[in-house]
């Protein structure tokens, strides 16, 4: 229902890649011939915000494409690693298994590359803030995922109970309706928790997905007013043709015809190819509810049949709508 469109220049990229292979290969060969040799070292001292040495800090020195080397600062907060091949290294500083800073260093032949760290350095503080934000985001996403999946599981239980109720004897329907309501309550509670975990206002994709599932839970319960409200939140977060279509379905079920038509029109505007289906859905909802009379169904179903003249359902619904709105007058024995 909701999709992302990826537009790429695959052919152009492939051709460019083909032209570049020889030149890159030649350049690589030249670089290999001129590659510097020799070794150097990385050393430094780690200090806290008051300028005191920090012993026991884990220092991980990792070359590009190579194995990492683990060190620890001594009592004076110092560390050193000689005999490192010339090249670029990533240095990670950790304490209590938490990374508090990372930096890149270039090792030159016969040189000592300094990597001194002070916890009072604004760069270190900025890095720590970014790391904290990243960890918080990961935790929030974990909560979102957990509650969203739990809500989906309860929604599946609700669907199963609803399907069983449709096939059950009249005497068993009340019990199954109770199961539907129980599962819906559970699903909605989980979805509310999932919404609470969406703390980033820009995260409209996840917010929209949760509202859509909430609306589905309400629909199965027969609470079309609440379903419509959830779909309104859905489209407010992320306008989508399918969501507007579902919003129109629920508005039509509760008799809000003008608002329903506006939702279907919006769905058609966002997805012109899907417009006939949206308008037929309107007709289906009104036909099933016996509300075709005095509704805008005729207008919209005419649009649907004009767009897809070979669709039998469209013509049937249009005929039903015309018949429902037909005015009959009797004069004597004549109608």
Tab-separated table of C-alpha atoms in Angstrom:
chain	number	residue	atom	x	y	z
A	1	UNK	CA	0.000	0.000	0.000
A	2	UNK	CA	2.846	2.322	0.870
A	3	UNK	CA	5.956	2.133	-1.249
A	4	UNK	CA	9.213	3.883	-1.921
A	5	UNK	CA	10.277	4.614	-5.467
A	6	UNK	CA	13.929	4.265	-6.245
A	7	UNK	CA	15.061	5.997	-9.404
A	8	UNK	CA	18.588	5.250	-10.538
A	9	UNK	CA	20.905	5.725	-13.505
A	10	UNK	CA	22.075	2.120	-13.515
A	11	UNK	CA	23.192	2.012	-17.128
A	12	UNK	CA	25.146	5.255	-16.919
A	13	UNK	CA	26.871	4.189	-13.721
A	14	UNK	CA	27.786	0.799	-15.150
A	15	UNK	CA	29.286	2.412	-18.257
A	16	UNK	CA	31.277	4.890	-16.212
A	17	UNK	CA	32.542	2.066	-14.010
A	18	UNK	CA	33.670	0.192	-17.106
A	19	UNK	CA	35.688	3.150	-18.407
A	20	UNK	CA	37.295	3.737	-15.018
A	21	UNK	CA	38.604	0.220	-14.371
A	22	UNK	CA	41.793	0.470	-16.423
A	23	UNK	CA	42.731	3.916	-15.114
A	24	UNK	CA	42.167	2.896	-11.503
A	25	UNK	CA	44.175	-0.287	-11.971
A	26	UNK	CA	47.076	1.672	-13.419
A	27	UNK	CA	46.932	4.171	-10.565
A	28	UNK	CA	46.868	1.391	-7.971
A	29	UNK	CA	49.945	-0.202	-9.546
A	30	UNK	CA	51.770	3.117	-9.445
A	31	UNK	CA	50.809	3.607	-5.794
A	32	UNK	CA	52.039	0.129	-4.895
A	33	UNK	CA	55.392	0.854	-6.508
A	34	UNK	CA	55.664	4.137	-4.607
A	35	UNK	CA	54.199	2.861	-1.309
A	36	UNK	CA	56.264	4.078	1.671
A	37	UNK	CA	57.919	1.496	3.886
A	38	UNK	CA	59.043	1.538	7.500
A	39	UNK	CA	57.395	1.753	10.882
A	40	UNK	CA	56.448	4.384	13.420
A	41	UNK	CA	54.567	4.536	16.678
A	42	UNK	CA	51.487	5.981	18.307
A	43	UNK	CA	51.670	7.224	21.885
A	44	UNK	CA	49.745	9.503	24.176
A	45	UNK	CA	48.363	10.309	27.571
A	46	UNK	CA	44.733	10.310	28.705
A	47	UNK	CA	43.642	12.868	31.318
A	48	UNK	CA	40.346	13.576	33.088
A	49	UNK	CA	38.575	16.962	33.191
A	50	UNK	CA	40.807	18.132	36.022
A	51	UNK	CA	43.954	17.219	34.114
A	52	UNK	CA	44.712	14.129	36.209
A	53	UNK	CA	45.969	10.951	34.488
A	54	UNK	CA	43.420	8.200	33.799
A	55	UNK	CA	44.934	4.722	34.311
A	56	UNK	CA	43.316	1.559	32.945
A	57	UNK	CA	41.731	3.189	29.891
A	58	UNK	CA	41.456	0.675	27.024
A	59	UNK	CA	43.093	1.987	23.844
A	60	UNK	CA	42.275	0.097	20.636
A	61	UNK	CA	44.535	0.824	17.667
A	62	UNK	CA	43.095	-0.507	14.409
A	63	UNK	CA	44.755	-0.257	10.992
A	64	UNK	CA	42.677	-0.079	7.827
A	65	UNK	CA	41.905	-3.662	6.838
A	66	UNK	CA	44.033	-5.088	9.643
A	67	UNK	CA	43.709	-6.617	13.103
A	68	UNK	CA	43.187	-4.338	16.095
A	69	UNK	CA	45.762	-3.923	18.846
A	70	UNK	CA	44.502	-3.504	22.436
A	71	UNK	CA	46.441	-1.509	25.037
A	72	UNK	CA	45.757	-0.005	28.458
A	73	UNK	CA	46.989	3.259	29.906
A	74	UNK	CA	49.429	2.935	32.812
A	75	UNK	CA	49.289	4.651	36.211
A	76	UNK	CA	50.396	7.885	34.578
A	77	UNK	CA	47.620	7.603	31.972
A	78	UNK	CA	50.174	6.914	29.243
A	79	UNK	CA	50.191	4.403	26.402
A	80	UNK	CA	52.514	3.679	23.485
A	81	UNK	CA	52.656	1.223	20.604
A	82	UNK	CA	55.885	1.154	18.580
A	83	UNK	CA	56.561	-0.877	15.443
A	84	UNK	CA	53.389	0.128	13.597
A	85	UNK	CA	53.558	-0.058	9.786
A	86	UNK	CA	53.131	3.249	8.011
A	87	UNK	CA	49.451	4.036	7.357
A	88	UNK	CA	46.166	5.345	8.752
A	89	UNK	CA	44.794	4.039	12.044
A	90	UNK	CA	41.581	4.452	14.030
A	91	UNK	CA	42.173	4.867	17.776
A	92	UNK	CA	39.276	4.088	20.126
A	93	UNK	CA	39.288	4.998	23.816
A	94	UNK	CA	37.029	2.965	26.120
A	95	UNK	CA	36.291	2.877	29.829
A	96	UNK	CA	33.925	0.385	31.496
A	97	UNK	CA	33.210	-1.072	28.033
A	98	UNK	CA	31.895	2.298	26.819
A	99	UNK	CA	33.546	4.170	23.973
A	100	UNK	CA	34.168	7.793	24.967
A	101	UNK	CA	36.240	8.962	21.997
A	102	UNK	CA	37.544	7.970	18.578
A	103	UNK	CA	40.188	9.635	16.463
A	104	UNK	CA	42.163	8.902	13.287
A	105	UNK	CA	45.961	9.055	13.168
A	106	UNK	CA	48.502	8.809	10.356
A	107	UNK	CA	51.687	6.913	11.211
A	108	UNK	CA	54.825	8.032	9.372
A	109	UNK	CA	58.128	6.134	9.123
A	110	UNK	CA	60.393	6.747	12.098
A	111	UNK	CA	57.923	9.189	13.663
A	112	UNK	CA	56.003	9.229	16.950
A	113	UNK	CA	52.358	10.124	16.288
A	114	UNK	CA	50.840	11.772	19.394
A	115	UNK	CA	47.280	10.872	20.457
A	116	UNK	CA	46.755	12.814	23.663
A	117	UNK	CA	43.212	12.972	25.067
A	118	UNK	CA	41.701	15.280	27.674
A	119	UNK	CA	38.149	14.758	28.898
A	120	UNK	CA	37.774	18.559	29.081
A	121	UNK	CA	38.378	18.897	25.326
A	122	UNK	CA	35.189	20.175	23.573
A	123	UNK	CA	35.738	17.611	20.798
A	124	UNK	CA	35.624	14.794	23.346
A	125	UNK	CA	32.486	16.231	24.953
A	126	UNK	CA	30.766	16.582	21.553
A	127	UNK	CA	31.652	12.991	20.699
A	128	UNK	CA	30.201	11.759	23.997
A	129	UNK	CA	26.975	13.703	23.440
A	130	UNK	CA	26.633	12.148	19.989
A	131	UNK	CA	27.286	8.664	21.405
A	132	UNK	CA	24.708	9.201	24.162
A	133	UNK	CA	22.123	10.314	21.614
A	134	UNK	CA	22.879	7.279	19.457
A	135	UNK	CA	22.455	4.909	22.409
A	136	UNK	CA	19.198	6.601	23.416
A	137	UNK	CA	17.895	6.325	19.864
A	138	UNK	CA	18.787	2.631	19.756
A	139	UNK	CA	16.976	2.056	23.063
A	140	UNK	CA	13.895	3.934	21.847
A	141	UNK	CA	13.859	1.990	18.596
A	142	UNK	CA	14.103	-1.233	20.587
A	143	UNK	CA	11.028	-0.209	22.596
A	144	UNK	CA	9.187	0.775	19.438
A	145	UNK	CA	9.959	-2.528	17.738
A	146	UNK	CA	9.035	-4.617	20.802
A	147	UNK	CA	5.660	-2.938	21.351
A	148	UNK	CA	4.860	-2.746	17.621
A	149	UNK	CA	5.490	-6.478	17.173
A	150	UNK	CA	3.450	-7.296	20.293
A	151	UNK	CA	0.605	-5.165	18.925
A	152	UNK	CA	0.769	-6.984	15.596
A	153	UNK	CA	0.596	-10.365	17.361
A	154	UNK	CA	-2.526	-9.259	19.259
A	155	UNK	CA	-4.010	-7.912	16.018
A	156	UNK	CA	-3.563	-11.330	14.396
A	157	UNK	CA	-5.403	-12.876	17.349
A	158	UNK	CA	-8.185	-10.340	16.814
A	159	UNK	CA	-8.409	-11.216	13.110
A	160	UNK	CA	-8.604	-14.936	13.915
A	161	UNK	CA	-11.376	-14.397	16.478
A	162	UNK	CA	-13.265	-12.195	14.004
A	163	UNK	CA	-12.996	-14.878	11.304
A	164	UNK	CA	-14.201	-17.552	13.729
A	165	UNK	CA	-17.132	-15.362	14.729
A	166	UNK	CA	-18.241	-15.010	11.101
A	167	UNK	CA	-18.539	-18.817	10.822
A	168	UNK	CA	-19.848	-19.528	14.342
A	169	UNK	CA	-23.357	-20.396	15.430
A	170	UNK	CA	-25.408	-17.573	16.948
A	171	UNK	CA	-25.000	-19.024	20.456
A	172	UNK	CA	-21.196	-18.805	20.224
A	173	UNK	CA	-20.895	-15.302	18.769
A	174	UNK	CA	-21.009	-13.451	22.091
A	175	UNK	CA	-18.013	-15.355	23.449
A	176	UNK	CA	-16.032	-14.770	20.263
A	177	UNK	CA	-16.952	-11.081	20.276
A	178	UNK	CA	-15.427	-10.935	23.744
A	179	UNK	CA	-12.199	-12.423	22.353
A	180	UNK	CA	-12.195	-9.856	19.555
A	181	UNK	CA	-12.548	-7.010	22.053
A	182	UNK	CA	-9.930	-8.473	24.396
A	183	UNK	CA	-7.387	-8.849	21.585
A	184	UNK	CA	-8.176	-5.357	20.296
A	185	UNK	CA	-7.618	-3.849	23.747
A	186	UNK	CA	-4.274	-5.622	24.014
A	187	UNK	CA	-3.213	-4.549	20.513
A	188	UNK	CA	-4.166	-0.917	21.084
A	189	UNK	CA	-2.311	-0.788	24.404
A	190	UNK	CA	0.854	-2.064	22.700
A	191	UNK	CA	0.474	0.398	19.825
A	192	UNK	CA	0.117	3.265	22.312
A	193	UNK	CA	3.421	2.176	23.871
A	194	UNK	CA	4.967	2.037	20.411
A	195	UNK	CA	3.775	5.590	19.685
A	196	UNK	CA	5.316	6.792	22.947
A	197	UNK	CA	8.651	5.399	21.741
A	198	UNK	CA	8.561	7.566	18.591
A	199	UNK	CA	10.216	10.627	20.111
A	200	UNK	CA	11.655	12.122	16.920
A	201	UNK	CA	9.084	14.451	15.253
A	202	UNK	CA	10.737	13.740	11.914
A	203	UNK	CA	10.103	9.988	12.207
A	204	UNK	CA	6.808	10.153	10.319
A	205	UNK	CA	7.275	6.733	8.725
A	206	UNK	CA	7.108	4.787	11.988
A	207	UNK	CA	4.422	7.039	13.443
A	208	UNK	CA	2.268	6.523	10.355
A	209	UNK	CA	2.746	2.738	10.487
A	210	UNK	CA	1.583	2.581	14.126
A	211	UNK	CA	-1.517	4.694	13.466
A	212	UNK	CA	-2.453	2.472	10.502
A	213	UNK	CA	-2.285	-0.653	12.686
A	214	UNK	CA	-4.320	1.041	15.417
A	215	UNK	CA	-6.982	1.872	12.851
A	216	UNK	CA	-7.067	-1.760	11.700
A	217	UNK	CA	-7.621	-2.914	15.293
A	218	UNK	CA	-10.519	-0.475	15.705
A	219	UNK	CA	-12.060	-1.564	12.384
A	220	UNK	CA	-12.138	-5.226	13.373
A	221	UNK	CA	-13.867	-4.225	16.585
A	222	UNK	CA	-16.478	-2.304	14.603
A	223	UNK	CA	-15.372	1.033	16.077
A	224	UNK	CA	-15.369	3.001	12.830
A	225	UNK	CA	-15.328	6.441	14.472
A	226	UNK	CA	-12.109	5.579	16.320
A	227	UNK	CA	-10.689	3.946	13.176
A	228	UNK	CA	-11.355	7.120	11.204
A	229	UNK	CA	-9.598	9.194	13.861
A	230	UNK	CA	-6.564	6.899	13.727
A	231	UNK	CA	-6.433	7.139	9.914
A	232	UNK	CA	-6.659	10.935	10.180
A	233	UNK	CA	-3.564	10.819	12.393
A	234	UNK	CA	-1.981	8.479	9.835
A	235	UNK	CA	-2.458	10.832	6.877
A	236	UNK	CA	-1.495	13.850	8.986
A	237	UNK	CA	1.842	12.169	9.708
A	238	UNK	CA	2.411	10.902	6.179
A	239	UNK	CA	-0.094	11.571	3.352
A	240	UNK	CA	-0.700	8.343	1.453
A	241	UNK	CA	-3.312	7.265	-1.105
A	242	UNK	CA	-4.068	3.968	0.626
A	243	UNK	CA	-4.500	5.609	4.024
A	244	UNK	CA	-6.858	8.219	2.566
A	245	UNK	CA	-8.857	5.413	0.941
A	246	UNK	CA	-9.155	3.622	4.298
A	247	UNK	CA	-10.110	6.891	5.965
A	248	UNK	CA	-12.874	7.345	3.387
A	249	UNK	CA	-14.173	3.805	4.039
A	250	UNK	CA	-14.583	4.476	7.756
A	251	UNK	CA	-16.056	7.955	7.339
A	252	UNK	CA	-18.630	6.514	4.935
A	253	UNK	CA	-19.556	3.801	7.455
A	254	UNK	CA	-20.402	6.407	10.092
A	255	UNK	CA	-22.371	8.521	7.619
A	256	UNK	CA	-19.936	11.410	7.149
A	257	UNK	CA	-20.418	11.441	3.386
A	258	UNK	CA	-18.881	14.811	2.528
A	259	UNK	CA	-15.750	14.037	4.551
A	260	UNK	CA	-15.624	10.550	3.031
A	261	UNK	CA	-15.782	11.977	-0.483
A	262	UNK	CA	-13.007	14.438	0.338
A	263	UNK	CA	-10.840	11.551	1.567
A	264	UNK	CA	-11.500	9.491	-1.583
A	265	UNK	CA	-10.757	12.519	-3.772
A	266	UNK	CA	-7.483	13.016	-1.932
A	267	UNK	CA	-6.635	9.345	-2.453
A	268	UNK	CA	-7.364	9.735	-6.166
A	269	UNK	CA	-5.229	12.890	-6.384
A	270	UNK	CA	-2.256	11.143	-4.779
A	271	UNK	CA	-2.661	8.017	-6.929
A	272	UNK	CA	-4.638	8.750	-10.119
A	273	UNK	CA	-4.252	5.148	-11.334
A	274	UNK	CA	-5.850	3.874	-8.133
A	275	UNK	CA	-8.726	6.393	-8.270
A	276	UNK	CA	-11.304	3.986	-9.808
A	277	UNK	CA	-10.658	1.472	-7.030
A	278	UNK	CA	-11.013	4.162	-4.362
A	279	UNK	CA	-14.356	5.271	-5.823
A	280	UNK	CA	-15.599	1.679	-6.111
A	281	UNK	CA	-14.649	1.127	-2.477
A	282	UNK	CA	-16.904	4.046	-1.611
A	283	UNK	CA	-19.713	2.369	-3.541
A	284	UNK	CA	-19.104	-0.988	-1.816
A	285	UNK	CA	-19.230	0.560	1.661
A	286	UNK	CA	-22.477	2.408	0.917
A	287	UNK	CA	-24.027	-0.604	-0.836
A	288	UNK	CA	-23.295	-2.894	2.116
A	289	UNK	CA	-24.622	-0.301	4.568
A	290	UNK	CA	-27.733	0.416	2.461
A	291	UNK	CA	-26.789	4.093	2.262
A	292	UNK	CA	-26.592	4.688	-1.493
A	293	UNK	CA	-29.589	7.036	-1.492
A	294	UNK	CA	-28.802	10.748	-1.135
A	295	UNK	CA	-25.063	10.060	-1.261
A	296	UNK	CA	-22.367	11.288	-3.671
A	297	UNK	CA	-21.870	7.685	-4.837
A	298	UNK	CA	-23.415	8.215	-8.299
A	299	UNK	CA	-20.956	10.999	-9.123
A	300	UNK	CA	-17.886	9.047	-8.045
A	301	UNK	CA	-18.989	5.732	-9.573
A	302	UNK	CA	-19.489	7.474	-12.913
A	303	UNK	CA	-15.849	8.546	-12.692
A	304	UNK	CA	-14.864	4.979	-11.869
A	305	UNK	CA	-16.708	3.462	-14.859
A	306	UNK	CA	-15.380	6.143	-17.221
A	307	UNK	CA	-11.836	5.350	-16.138
A	308	UNK	CA	-12.316	1.554	-16.231
A	309	UNK	CA	-15.262	0.805	-18.547
A	310	UNK	CA	-14.630	-2.971	-18.472
A	311	UNK	CA	-14.939	-3.306	-14.715
A	312	UNK	CA	-18.175	-5.173	-13.939
A	313	UNK	CA	-18.263	-4.238	-10.276
A	314	UNK	CA	-18.147	-0.539	-11.144
A	315	UNK	CA	-21.174	-0.805	-13.440
A	316	UNK	CA	-23.121	-2.884	-10.930
A	317	UNK	CA	-22.477	-0.367	-8.170
A	318	UNK	CA	-23.348	2.571	-10.442
A	319	UNK	CA	-26.616	0.881	-11.422
A	320	UNK	CA	-27.414	0.226	-7.767
A	321	UNK	CA	-26.678	3.854	-6.876
A	322	UNK	CA	-28.852	5.164	-9.725
A	323	UNK	CA	-31.702	2.858	-8.710
A	324	UNK	CA	-31.420	3.911	-5.064
A	325	UNK	CA	-31.675	7.579	-6.039
A	326	UNK	CA	-34.465	7.133	-8.569
A	327	UNK	CA	-37.584	9.205	-7.877
A	328	UNK	CA	-40.849	7.259	-8.237
A	329	UNK	CA	-44.238	8.886	-8.670
A	330	UNK	CA	-47.555	7.031	-8.917
A	331	UNK	CA	-50.549	8.483	-10.719
A	332	UNK	CA	-53.480	6.132	-10.446
A	333	UNK	CA	-52.270	2.748	-11.623
A	334	UNK	CA	-49.303	4.229	-13.477
A	335	UNK	CA	-45.813	4.511	-11.956
